[in-house]
CSV table of C-alpha atoms in Angstrom, one decimal:
chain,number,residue,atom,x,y,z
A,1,UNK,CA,281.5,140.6,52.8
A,2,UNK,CA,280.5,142.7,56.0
A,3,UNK,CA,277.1,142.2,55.1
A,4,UNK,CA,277.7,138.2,55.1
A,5,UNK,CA,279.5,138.5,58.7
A,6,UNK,CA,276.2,140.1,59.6
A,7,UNK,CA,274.0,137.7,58.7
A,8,UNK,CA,275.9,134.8,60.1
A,9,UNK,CA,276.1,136.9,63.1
A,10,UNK,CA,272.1,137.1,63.9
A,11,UNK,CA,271.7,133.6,62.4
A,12,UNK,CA,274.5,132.2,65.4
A,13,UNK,CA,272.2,134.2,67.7
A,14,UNK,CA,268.6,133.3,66.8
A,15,UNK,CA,270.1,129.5,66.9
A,16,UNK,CA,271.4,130.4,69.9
A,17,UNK,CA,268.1,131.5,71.8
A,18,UNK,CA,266.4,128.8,70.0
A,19,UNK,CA,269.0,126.3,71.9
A,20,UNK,CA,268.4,127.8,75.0
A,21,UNK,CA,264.8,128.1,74.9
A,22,UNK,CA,264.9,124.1,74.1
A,23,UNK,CA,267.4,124.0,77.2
A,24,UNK,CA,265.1,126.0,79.0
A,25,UNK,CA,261.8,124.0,78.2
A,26,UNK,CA,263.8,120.8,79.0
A,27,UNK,CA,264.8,121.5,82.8
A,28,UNK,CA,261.6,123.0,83.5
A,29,UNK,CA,260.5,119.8,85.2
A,30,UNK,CA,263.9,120.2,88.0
A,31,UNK,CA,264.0,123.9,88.6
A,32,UNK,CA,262.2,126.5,89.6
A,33,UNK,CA,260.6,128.6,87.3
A,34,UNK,CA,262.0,131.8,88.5
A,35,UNK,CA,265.3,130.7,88.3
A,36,UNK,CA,265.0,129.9,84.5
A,37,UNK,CA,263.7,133.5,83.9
A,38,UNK,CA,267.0,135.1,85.6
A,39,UNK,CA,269.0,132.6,83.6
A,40,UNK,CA,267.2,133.5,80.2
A,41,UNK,CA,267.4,136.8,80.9
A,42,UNK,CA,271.4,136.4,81.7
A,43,UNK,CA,271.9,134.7,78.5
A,44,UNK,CA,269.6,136.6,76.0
A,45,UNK,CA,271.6,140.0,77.2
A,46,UNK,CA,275.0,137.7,76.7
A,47,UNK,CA,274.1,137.5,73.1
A,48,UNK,CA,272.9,140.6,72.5
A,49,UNK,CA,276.3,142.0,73.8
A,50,UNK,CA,278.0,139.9,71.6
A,51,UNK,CA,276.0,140.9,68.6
A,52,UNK,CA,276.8,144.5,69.0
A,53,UNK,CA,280.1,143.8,69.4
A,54,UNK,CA,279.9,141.9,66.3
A,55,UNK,CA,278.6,144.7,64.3
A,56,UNK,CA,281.4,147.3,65.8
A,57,UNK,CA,283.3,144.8,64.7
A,58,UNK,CA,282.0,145.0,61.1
A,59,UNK,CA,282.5,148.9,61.2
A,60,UNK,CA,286.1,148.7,62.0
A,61,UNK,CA,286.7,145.9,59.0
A,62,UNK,CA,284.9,147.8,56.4
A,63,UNK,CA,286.6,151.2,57.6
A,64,UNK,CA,289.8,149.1,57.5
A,65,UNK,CA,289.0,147.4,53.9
A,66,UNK,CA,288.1,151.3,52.3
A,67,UNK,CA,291.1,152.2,53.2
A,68,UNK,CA,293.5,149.5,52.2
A,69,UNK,CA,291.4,149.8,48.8
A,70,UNK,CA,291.8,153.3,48.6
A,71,UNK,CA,288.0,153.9,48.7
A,72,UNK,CA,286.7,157.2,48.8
A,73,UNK,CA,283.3,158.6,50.3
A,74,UNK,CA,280.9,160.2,48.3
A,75,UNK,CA,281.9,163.7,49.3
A,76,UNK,CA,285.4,163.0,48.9
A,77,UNK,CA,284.9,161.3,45.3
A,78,UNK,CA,283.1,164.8,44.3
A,79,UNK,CA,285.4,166.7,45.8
A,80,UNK,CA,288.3,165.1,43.7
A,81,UNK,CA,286.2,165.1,40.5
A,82,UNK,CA,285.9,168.9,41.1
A,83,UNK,CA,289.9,169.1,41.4
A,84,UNK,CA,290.6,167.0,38.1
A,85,UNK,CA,287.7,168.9,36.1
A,86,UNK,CA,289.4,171.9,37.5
A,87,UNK,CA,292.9,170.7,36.6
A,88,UNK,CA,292.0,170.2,33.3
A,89,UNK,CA,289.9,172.7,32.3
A,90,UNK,CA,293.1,175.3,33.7
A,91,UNK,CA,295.2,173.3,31.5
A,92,UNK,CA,293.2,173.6,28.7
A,93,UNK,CA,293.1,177.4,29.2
A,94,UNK,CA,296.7,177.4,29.6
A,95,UNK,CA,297.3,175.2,26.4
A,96,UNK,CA,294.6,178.0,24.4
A,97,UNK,CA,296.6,180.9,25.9
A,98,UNK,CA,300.3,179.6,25.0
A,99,UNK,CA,299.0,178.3,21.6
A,100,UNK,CA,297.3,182.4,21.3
A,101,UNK,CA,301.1,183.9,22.4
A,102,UNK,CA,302.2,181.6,19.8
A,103,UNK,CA,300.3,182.6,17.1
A,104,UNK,CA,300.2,186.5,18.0
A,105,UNK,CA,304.4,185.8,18.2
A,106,UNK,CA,304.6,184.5,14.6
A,107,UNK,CA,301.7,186.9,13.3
A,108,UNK,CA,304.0,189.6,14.7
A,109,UNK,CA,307.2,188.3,13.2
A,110,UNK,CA,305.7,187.7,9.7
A,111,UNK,CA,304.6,191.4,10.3
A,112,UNK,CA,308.3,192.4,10.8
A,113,UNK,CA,309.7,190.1,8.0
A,114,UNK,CA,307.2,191.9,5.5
A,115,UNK,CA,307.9,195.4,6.6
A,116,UNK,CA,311.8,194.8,6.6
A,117,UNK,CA,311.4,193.2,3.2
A,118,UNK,CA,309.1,196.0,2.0
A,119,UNK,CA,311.9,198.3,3.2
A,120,UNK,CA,314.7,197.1,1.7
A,121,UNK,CA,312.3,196.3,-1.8
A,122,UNK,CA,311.9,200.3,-1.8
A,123,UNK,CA,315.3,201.3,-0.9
A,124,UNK,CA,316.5,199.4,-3.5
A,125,UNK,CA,313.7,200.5,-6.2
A,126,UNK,CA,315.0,204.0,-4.9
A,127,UNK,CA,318.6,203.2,-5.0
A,128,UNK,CA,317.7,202.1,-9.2
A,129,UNK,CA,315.9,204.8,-9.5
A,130,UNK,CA,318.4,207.3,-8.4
A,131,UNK,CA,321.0,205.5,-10.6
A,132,UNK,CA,318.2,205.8,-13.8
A,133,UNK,CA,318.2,209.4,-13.0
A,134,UNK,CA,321.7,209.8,-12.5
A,135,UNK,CA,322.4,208.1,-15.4
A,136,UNK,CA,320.0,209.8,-17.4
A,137,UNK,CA,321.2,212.8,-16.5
A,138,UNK,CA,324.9,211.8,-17.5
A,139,UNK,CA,323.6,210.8,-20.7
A,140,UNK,CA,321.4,213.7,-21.9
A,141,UNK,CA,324.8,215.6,-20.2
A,142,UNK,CA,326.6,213.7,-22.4
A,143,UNK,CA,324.2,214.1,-25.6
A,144,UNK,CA,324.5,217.9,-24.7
A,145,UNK,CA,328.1,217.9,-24.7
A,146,UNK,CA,328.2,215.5,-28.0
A,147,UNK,CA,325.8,218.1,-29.6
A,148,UNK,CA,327.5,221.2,-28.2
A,149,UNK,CA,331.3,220.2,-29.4
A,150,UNK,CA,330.1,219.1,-32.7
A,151,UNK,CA,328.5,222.3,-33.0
A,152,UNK,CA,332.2,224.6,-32.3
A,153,UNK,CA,334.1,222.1,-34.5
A,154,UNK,CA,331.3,222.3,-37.6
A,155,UNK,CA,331.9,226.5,-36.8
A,156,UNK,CA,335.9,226.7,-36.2
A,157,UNK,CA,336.9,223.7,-38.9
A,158,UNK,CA,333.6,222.6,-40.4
A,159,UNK,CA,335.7,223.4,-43.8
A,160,UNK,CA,338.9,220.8,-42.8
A,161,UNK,CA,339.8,217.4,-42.9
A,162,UNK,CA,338.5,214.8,-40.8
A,163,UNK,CA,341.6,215.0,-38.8
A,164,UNK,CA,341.6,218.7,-38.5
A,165,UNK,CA,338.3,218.4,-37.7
A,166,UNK,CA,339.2,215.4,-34.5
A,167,UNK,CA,341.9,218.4,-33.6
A,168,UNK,CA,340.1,220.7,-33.3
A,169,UNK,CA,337.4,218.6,-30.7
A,170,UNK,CA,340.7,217.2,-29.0
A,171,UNK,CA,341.5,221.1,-28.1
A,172,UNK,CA,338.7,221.7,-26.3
A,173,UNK,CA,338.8,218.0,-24.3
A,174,UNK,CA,342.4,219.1,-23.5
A,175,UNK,CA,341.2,222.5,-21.9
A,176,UNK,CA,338.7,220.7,-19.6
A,177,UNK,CA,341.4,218.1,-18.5
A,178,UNK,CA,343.7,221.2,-18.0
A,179,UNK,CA,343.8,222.5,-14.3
A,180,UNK,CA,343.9,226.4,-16.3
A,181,UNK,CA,340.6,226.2,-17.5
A,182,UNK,CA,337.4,225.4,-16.5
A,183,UNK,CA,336.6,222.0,-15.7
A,184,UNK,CA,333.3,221.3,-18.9
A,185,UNK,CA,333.0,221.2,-22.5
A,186,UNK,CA,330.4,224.0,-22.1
A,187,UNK,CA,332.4,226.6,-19.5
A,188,UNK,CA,335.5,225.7,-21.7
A,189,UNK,CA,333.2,226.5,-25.0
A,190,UNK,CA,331.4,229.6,-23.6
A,191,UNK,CA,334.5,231.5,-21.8
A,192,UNK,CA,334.9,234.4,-22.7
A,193,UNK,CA,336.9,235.6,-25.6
A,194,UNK,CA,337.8,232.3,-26.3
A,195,UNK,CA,335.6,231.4,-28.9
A,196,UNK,CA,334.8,233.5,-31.7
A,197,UNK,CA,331.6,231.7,-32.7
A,198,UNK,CA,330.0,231.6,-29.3
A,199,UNK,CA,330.7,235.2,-28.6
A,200,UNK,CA,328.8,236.1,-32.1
A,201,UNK,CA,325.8,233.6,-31.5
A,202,UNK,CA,326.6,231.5,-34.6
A,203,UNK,CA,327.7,228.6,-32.2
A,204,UNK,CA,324.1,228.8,-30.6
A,205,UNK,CA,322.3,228.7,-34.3
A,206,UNK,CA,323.9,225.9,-35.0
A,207,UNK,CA,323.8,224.1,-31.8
A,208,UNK,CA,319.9,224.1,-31.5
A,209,UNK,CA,319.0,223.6,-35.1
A,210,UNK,CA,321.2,220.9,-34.9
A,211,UNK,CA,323.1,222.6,-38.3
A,212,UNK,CA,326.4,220.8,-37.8
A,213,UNK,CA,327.4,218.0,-40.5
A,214,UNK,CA,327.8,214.2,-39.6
A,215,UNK,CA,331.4,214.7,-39.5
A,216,UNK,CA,331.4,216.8,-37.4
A,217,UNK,CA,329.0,214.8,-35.2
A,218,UNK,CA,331.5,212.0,-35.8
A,219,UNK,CA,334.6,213.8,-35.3
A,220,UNK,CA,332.8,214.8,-31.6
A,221,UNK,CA,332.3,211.1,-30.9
A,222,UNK,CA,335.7,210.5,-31.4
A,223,UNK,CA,337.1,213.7,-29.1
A,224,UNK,CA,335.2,212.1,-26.2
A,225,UNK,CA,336.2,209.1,-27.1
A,226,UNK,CA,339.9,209.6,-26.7
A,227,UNK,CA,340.8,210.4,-30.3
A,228,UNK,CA,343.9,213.1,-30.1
A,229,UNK,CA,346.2,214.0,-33.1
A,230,UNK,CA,347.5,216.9,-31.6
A,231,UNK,CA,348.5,215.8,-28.0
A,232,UNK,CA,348.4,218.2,-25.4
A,233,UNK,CA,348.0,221.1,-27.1
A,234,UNK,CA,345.4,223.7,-25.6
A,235,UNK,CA,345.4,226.1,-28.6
A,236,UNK,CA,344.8,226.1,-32.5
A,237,UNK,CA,344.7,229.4,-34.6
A,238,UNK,CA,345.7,230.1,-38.2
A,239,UNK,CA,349.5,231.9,-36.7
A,240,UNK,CA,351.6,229.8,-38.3
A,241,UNK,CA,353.2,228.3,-35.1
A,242,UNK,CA,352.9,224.8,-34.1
A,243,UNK,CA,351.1,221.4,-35.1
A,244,UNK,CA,349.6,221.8,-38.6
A,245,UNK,CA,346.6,220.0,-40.0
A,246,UNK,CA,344.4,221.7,-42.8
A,247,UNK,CA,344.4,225.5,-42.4
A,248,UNK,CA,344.6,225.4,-38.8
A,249,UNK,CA,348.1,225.0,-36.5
A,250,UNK,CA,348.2,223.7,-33.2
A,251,UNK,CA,349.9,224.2,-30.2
């Protein structure tokens, strides 16, 4: 457009002097030629004034149209390019950094979630095993204990009755129950002068060639099991006094 008002511009002032050169050529005839040089000269620097002001002119309406279109110059433009590559590139590095954090965050949880999980897997694997042990203990305690009072009652009434034979076992559970005597089959069994068999060492040959009869085992079971004919009695002997079952009276 500025470019346009420049053209028509020189065009109004070339057919401008070409008019007044015509004008010029025409009253040559009525004045003197002097006087037409001054005049030309007069007129020529009238145009040429107004073209310059015509191209100021043009200056102020294009500065005027950049900025009411929001035109940039060519240092500005880069300039601005720089600040948006900028921009984007730092949000880009921040967008790698937080997505990082992120990933370092859950990587560190996961971590934590394993390790918690492998603790509690081996406190409870420890916790079973503990109980396995404790319980095997109690058990081959217990098989000790079934072996060890089927032992005394295969010595002291291998040759009674079933019953006598439960007695006699029932005795013995009575004495550990009892706050008098010690508190196991085995310190009960093995205190001294209680026991005949145990003090001679015939208790022991039995016990560990396992030389006591099934009833006996049996009558055992039962004992710890709760099986009492006798009630509370703590003694048994051949007196005379007391509870009598077989050979052997209880009280």
């Amino acid at each position: 457009m500025i470019q346009y008002k420049r053209w028509v511009s020189m065009a109004v002032v070339a057919t401008t002097v070409t008019v007044m050169t015509l004008g010029v050529n025409t009253q040559a005839a009525e004045h003197h030629t002097e006087m037409m040089y001054a005049s030309d000269h007069m007129e020529i620097a009238s145009f040429a004034q107004l073209l310059q002001d015509s191209e100021r002119t043009d200056e102020i309406v294009m500065e005027n149209e950049y900025q009411e279109a929001g035109l940039l110059t060519v240092e500005e433009l880069d300039k601005k390019i720089a600040e948006q590559k900028q921009a984007e590139k730092e949000a880009e590095e921040k967008a790698l950094q937080e997505k990082k954090e992120a990933e370092e965050k859950a990587q560190r949880e996961l971590e934590e979630a394993q390790k918690k999980e492998a603790e509690r897997i081996a406190a409870e694997q420890a916790e079973a095993q503990r109980k396995a042990e404790e319980e095997a203990a109690v058990a081959q305690l217990q098989e000790a204990d079934k072996e060890l009072l089927a032992s005394i009652i295969f010595c002291e009434a291998g040759n009674q009755p079933y019953e006598g034979q439960v007695a006699v076992g029932a005795v013995i559970m009575n004495r550990v129950k009892s706050a008098v005597y010690p508190n196991s089959i085995s310190e009960v069994v093995y205190q001294s002068g209680q026991f005949g068999p145990a003090m001679t060492g015939w208790l022991d040959s039995v016990r560990y060639s396992a030389g006591y009869t099934p009833s006996a085992m049996q009558a055992a079971i039962d004992a710890l099991s709760g099986s009492n004919p006798i009630g509370d009695c703590l003694y048994f002997d051949q007196g005379g006094m007391g509870y009598q079952l077989g050979d052997h009276y209880f009280h």
